[in-house]
JSON list of C-alpha atoms in Angstrom, two decimals:
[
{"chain": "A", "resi": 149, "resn": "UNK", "atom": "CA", "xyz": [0.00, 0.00, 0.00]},
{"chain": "A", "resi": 150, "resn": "UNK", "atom": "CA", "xyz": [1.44, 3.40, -0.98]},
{"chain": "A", "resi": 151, "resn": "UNK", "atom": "CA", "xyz": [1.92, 6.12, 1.51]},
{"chain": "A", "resi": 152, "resn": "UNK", "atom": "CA", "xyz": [-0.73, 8.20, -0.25]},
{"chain": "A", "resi": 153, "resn": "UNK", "atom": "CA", "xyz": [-3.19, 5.29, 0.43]},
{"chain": "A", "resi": 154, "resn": "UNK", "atom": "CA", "xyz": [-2.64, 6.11, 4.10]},
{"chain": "A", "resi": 155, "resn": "UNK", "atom": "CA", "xyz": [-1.38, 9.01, 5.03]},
{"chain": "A", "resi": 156, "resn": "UNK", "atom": "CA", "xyz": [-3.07, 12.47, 3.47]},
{"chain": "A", "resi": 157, "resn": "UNK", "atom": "CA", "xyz": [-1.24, 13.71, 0.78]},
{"chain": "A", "resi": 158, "resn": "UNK", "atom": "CA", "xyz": [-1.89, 17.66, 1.36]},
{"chain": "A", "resi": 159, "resn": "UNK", "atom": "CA", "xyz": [-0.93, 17.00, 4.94]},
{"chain": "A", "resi": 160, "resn": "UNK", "atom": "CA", "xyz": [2.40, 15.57, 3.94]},
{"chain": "A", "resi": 161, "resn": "UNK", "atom": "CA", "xyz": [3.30, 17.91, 1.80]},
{"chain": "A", "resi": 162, "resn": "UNK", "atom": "CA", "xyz": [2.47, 20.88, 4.46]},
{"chain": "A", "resi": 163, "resn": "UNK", "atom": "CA", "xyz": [5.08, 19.03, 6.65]},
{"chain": "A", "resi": 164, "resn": "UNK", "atom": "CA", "xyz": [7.08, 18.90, 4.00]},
{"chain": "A", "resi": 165, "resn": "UNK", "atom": "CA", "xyz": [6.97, 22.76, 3.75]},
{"chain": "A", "resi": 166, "resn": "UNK", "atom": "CA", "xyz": [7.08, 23.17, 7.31]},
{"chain": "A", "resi": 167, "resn": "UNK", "atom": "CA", "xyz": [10.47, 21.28, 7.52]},
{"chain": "A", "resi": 168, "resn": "UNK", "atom": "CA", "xyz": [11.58, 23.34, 4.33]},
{"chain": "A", "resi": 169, "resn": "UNK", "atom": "CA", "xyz": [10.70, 26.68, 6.08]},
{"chain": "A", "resi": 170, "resn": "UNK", "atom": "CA", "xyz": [12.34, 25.64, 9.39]},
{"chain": "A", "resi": 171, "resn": "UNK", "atom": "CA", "xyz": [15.33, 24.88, 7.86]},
{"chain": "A", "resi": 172, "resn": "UNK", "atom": "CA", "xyz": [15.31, 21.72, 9.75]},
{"chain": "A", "resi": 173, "resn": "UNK", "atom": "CA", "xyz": [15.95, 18.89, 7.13]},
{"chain": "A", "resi": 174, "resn": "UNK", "atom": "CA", "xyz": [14.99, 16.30, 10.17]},
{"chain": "A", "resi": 175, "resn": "UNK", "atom": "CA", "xyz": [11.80, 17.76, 11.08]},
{"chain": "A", "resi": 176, "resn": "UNK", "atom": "CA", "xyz": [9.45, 15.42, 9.91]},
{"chain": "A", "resi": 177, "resn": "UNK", "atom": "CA", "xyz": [12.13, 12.54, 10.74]},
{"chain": "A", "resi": 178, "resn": "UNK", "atom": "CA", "xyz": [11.61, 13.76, 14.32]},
{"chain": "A", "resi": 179, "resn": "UNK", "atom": "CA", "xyz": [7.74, 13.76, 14.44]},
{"chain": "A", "resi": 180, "resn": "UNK", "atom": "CA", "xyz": [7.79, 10.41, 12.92]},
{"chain": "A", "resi": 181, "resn": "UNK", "atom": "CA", "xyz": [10.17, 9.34, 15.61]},
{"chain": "A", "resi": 182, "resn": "UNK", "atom": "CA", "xyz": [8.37, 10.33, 18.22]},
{"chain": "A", "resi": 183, "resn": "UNK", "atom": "CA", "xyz": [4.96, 8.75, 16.90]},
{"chain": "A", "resi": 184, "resn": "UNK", "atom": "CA", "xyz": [6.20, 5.19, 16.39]},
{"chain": "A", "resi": 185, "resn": "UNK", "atom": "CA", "xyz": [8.26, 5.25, 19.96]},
{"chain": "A", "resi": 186, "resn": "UNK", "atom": "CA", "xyz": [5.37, 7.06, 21.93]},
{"chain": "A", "resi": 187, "resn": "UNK", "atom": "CA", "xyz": [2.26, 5.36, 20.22]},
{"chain": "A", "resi": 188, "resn": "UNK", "atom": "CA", "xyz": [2.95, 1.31, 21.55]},
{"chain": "A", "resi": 189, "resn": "UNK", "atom": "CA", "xyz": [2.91, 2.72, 24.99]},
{"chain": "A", "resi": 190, "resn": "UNK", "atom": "CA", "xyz": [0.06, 4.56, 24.23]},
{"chain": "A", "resi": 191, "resn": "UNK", "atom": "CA", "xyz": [-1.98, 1.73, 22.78]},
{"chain": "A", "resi": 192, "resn": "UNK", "atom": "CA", "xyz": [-0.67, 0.19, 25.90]},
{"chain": "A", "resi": 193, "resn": "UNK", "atom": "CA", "xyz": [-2.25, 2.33, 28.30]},
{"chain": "A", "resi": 194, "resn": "UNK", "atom": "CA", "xyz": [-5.66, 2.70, 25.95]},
{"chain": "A", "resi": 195, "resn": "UNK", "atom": "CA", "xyz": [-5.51, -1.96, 26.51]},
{"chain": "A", "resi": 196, "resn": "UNK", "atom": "CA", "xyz": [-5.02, -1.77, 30.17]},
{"chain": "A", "resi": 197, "resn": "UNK", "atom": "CA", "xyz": [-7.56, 1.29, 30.82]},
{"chain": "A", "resi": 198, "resn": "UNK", "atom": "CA", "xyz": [-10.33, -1.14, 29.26]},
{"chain": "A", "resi": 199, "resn": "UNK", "atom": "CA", "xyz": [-9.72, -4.34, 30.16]},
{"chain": "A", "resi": 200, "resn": "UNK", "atom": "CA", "xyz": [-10.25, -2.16, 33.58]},
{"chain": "A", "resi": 201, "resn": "UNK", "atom": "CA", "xyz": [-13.39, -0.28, 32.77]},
{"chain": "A", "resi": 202, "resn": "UNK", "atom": "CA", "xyz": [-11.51, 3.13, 33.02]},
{"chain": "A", "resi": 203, "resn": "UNK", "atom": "CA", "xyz": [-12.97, 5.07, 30.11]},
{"chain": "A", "resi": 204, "resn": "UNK", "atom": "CA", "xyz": [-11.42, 8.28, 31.15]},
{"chain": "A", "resi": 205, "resn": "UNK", "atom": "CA", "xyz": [-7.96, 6.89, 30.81]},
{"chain": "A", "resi": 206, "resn": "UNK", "atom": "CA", "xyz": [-9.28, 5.60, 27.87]},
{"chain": "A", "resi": 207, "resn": "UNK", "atom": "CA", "xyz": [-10.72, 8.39, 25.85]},
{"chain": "A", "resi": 208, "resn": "UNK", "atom": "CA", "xyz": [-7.61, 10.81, 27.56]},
{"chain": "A", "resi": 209, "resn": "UNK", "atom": "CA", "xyz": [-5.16, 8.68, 25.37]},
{"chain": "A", "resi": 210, "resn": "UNK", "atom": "CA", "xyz": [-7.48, 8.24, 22.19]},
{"chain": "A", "resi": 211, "resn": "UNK", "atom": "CA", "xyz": [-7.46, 11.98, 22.33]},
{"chain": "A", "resi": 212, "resn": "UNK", "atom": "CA", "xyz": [-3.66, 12.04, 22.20]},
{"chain": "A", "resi": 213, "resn": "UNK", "atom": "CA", "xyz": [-3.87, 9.46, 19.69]},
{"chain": "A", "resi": 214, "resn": "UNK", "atom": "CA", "xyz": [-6.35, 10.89, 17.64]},
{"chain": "A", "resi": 215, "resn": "UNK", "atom": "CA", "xyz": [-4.36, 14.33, 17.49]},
{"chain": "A", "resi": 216, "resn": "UNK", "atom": "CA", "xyz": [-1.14, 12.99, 16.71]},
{"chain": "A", "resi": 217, "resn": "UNK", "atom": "CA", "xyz": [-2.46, 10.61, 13.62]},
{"chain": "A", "resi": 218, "resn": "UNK", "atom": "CA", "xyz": [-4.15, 13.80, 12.49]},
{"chain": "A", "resi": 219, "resn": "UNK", "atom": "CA", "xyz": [-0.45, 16.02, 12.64]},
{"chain": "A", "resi": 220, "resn": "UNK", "atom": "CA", "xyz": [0.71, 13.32, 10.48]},
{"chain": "A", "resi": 221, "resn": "UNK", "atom": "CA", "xyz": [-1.99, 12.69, 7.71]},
{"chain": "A", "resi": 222, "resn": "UNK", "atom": "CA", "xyz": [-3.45, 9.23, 9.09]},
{"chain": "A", "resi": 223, "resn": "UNK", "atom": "CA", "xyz": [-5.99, 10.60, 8.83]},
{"chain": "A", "resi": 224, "resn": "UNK", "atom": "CA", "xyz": [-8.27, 6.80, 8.76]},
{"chain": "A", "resi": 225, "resn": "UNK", "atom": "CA", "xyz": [-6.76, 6.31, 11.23]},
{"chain": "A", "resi": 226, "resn": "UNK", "atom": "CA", "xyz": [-7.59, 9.49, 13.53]},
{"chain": "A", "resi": 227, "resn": "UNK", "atom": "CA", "xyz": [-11.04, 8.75, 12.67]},
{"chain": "A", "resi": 228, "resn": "UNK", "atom": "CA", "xyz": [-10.97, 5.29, 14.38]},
{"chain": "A", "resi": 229, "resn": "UNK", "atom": "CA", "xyz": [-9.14, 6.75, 17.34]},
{"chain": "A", "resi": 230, "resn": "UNK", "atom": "CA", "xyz": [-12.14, 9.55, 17.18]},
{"chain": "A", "resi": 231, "resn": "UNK", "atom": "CA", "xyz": [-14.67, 6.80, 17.48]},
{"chain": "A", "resi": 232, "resn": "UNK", "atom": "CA", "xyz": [-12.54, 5.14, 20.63]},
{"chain": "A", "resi": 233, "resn": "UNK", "atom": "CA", "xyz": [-12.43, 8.75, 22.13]},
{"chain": "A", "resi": 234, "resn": "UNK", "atom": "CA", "xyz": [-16.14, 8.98, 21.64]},
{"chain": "A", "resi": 235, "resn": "UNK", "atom": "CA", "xyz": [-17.28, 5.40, 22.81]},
{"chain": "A", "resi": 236, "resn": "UNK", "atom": "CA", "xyz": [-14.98, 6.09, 25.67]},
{"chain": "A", "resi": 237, "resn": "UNK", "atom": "CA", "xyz": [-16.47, 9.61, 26.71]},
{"chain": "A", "resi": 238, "resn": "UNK", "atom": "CA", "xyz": [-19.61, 7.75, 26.58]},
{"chain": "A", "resi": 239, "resn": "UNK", "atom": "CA", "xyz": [-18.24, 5.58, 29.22]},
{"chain": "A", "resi": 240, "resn": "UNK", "atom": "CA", "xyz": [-19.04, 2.42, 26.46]},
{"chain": "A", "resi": 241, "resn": "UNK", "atom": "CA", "xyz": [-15.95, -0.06, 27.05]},
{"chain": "A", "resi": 242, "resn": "UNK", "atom": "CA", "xyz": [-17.16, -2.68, 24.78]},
{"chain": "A", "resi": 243, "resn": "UNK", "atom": "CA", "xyz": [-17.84, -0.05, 21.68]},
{"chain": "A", "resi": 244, "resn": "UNK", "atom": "CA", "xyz": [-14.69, 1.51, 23.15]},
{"chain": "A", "resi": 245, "resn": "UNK", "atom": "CA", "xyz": [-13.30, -2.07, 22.84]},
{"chain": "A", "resi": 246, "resn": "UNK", "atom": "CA", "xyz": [-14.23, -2.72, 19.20]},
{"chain": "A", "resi": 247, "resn": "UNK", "atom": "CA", "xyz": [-12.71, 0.87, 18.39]},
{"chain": "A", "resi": 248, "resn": "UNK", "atom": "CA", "xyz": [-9.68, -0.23, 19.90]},
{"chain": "A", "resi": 249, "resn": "UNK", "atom": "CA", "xyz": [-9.69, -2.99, 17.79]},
{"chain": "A", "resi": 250, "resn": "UNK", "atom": "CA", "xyz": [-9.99, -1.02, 14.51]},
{"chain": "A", "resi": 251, "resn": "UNK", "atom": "CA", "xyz": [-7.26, 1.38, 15.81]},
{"chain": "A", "resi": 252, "resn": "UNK", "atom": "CA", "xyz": [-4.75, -1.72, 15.94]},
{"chain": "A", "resi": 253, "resn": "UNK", "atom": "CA", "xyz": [-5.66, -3.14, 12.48]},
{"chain": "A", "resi": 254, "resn": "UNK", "atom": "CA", "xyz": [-5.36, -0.18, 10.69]},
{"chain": "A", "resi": 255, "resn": "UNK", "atom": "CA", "xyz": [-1.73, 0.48, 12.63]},
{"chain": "A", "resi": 256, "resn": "UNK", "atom": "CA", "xyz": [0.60, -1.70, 10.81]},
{"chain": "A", "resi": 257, "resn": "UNK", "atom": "CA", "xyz": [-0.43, 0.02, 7.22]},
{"chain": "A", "resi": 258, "resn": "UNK", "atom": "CA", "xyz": [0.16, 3.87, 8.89]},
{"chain": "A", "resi": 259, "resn": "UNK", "atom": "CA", "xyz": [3.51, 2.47, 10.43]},
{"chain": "A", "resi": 260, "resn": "UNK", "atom": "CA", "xyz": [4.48, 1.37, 7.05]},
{"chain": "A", "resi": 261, "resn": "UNK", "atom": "CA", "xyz": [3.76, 4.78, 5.43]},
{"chain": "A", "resi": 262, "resn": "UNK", "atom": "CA", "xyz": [5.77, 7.04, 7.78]},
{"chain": "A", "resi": 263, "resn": "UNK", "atom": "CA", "xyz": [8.65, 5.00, 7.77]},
{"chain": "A", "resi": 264, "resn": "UNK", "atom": "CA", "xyz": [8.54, 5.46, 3.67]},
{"chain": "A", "resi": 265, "resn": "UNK", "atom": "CA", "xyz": [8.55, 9.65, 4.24]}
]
């Protein structure tokens, strides 16, 4: 699957002109960095906060999640972490559960994609 399957094309290249206008030729390589060592620890926390019942912790770090696919163009993917944040506010852990669910199967493809910027 092609990056531009995944990840947002008009988002990339706006990184792309952010890193150009900062003058820092790692920029993106840094964001990316950050997203695939912060986000198993995050998926993590969003396992353990439902198999617990604790839909705050849950929805807190679907937030997070949610934001940080967005910065980088997963943008599928920031929808399913939407839907996690939103069963979660509702306090529904097994909606919140099958959102969780979708998150991780749509993971792998994102993963792929920023490793190929």
């Amino acid at each position: 699957m092609a990056a531009d399957d995944v990840l947002d094309p008009a988002v990339v290249a706006g990184l792309r002109a952010a890193q150009e206008d900062f003058g820092n030729p790692t920029f993106i390589r840094d964001l990316v960095g950050l997203f695939l060592t912060r986000t198993p620890e995050k998926l993590g926390r969003v396992r353990r906060a439902l198999a617990a019942g604790d839909a705050v912790t849950a929805r807190e770090v679907a937030h997070s999640l949610r934001s940080n696919c967005g910065m980088l163009g997963a943008m599928e993917l920031a929808a399913a972490c939407g839907r996690l944040e939103d069963a979660a506010a509702r306090a529904d852990v097994p909606a919140a559960a099958a959102a969780f669910a979708d998150v991780e199967s749509r993971l792998p493809a994102v993963l792929s994609a920023l490793s190929a910027l």
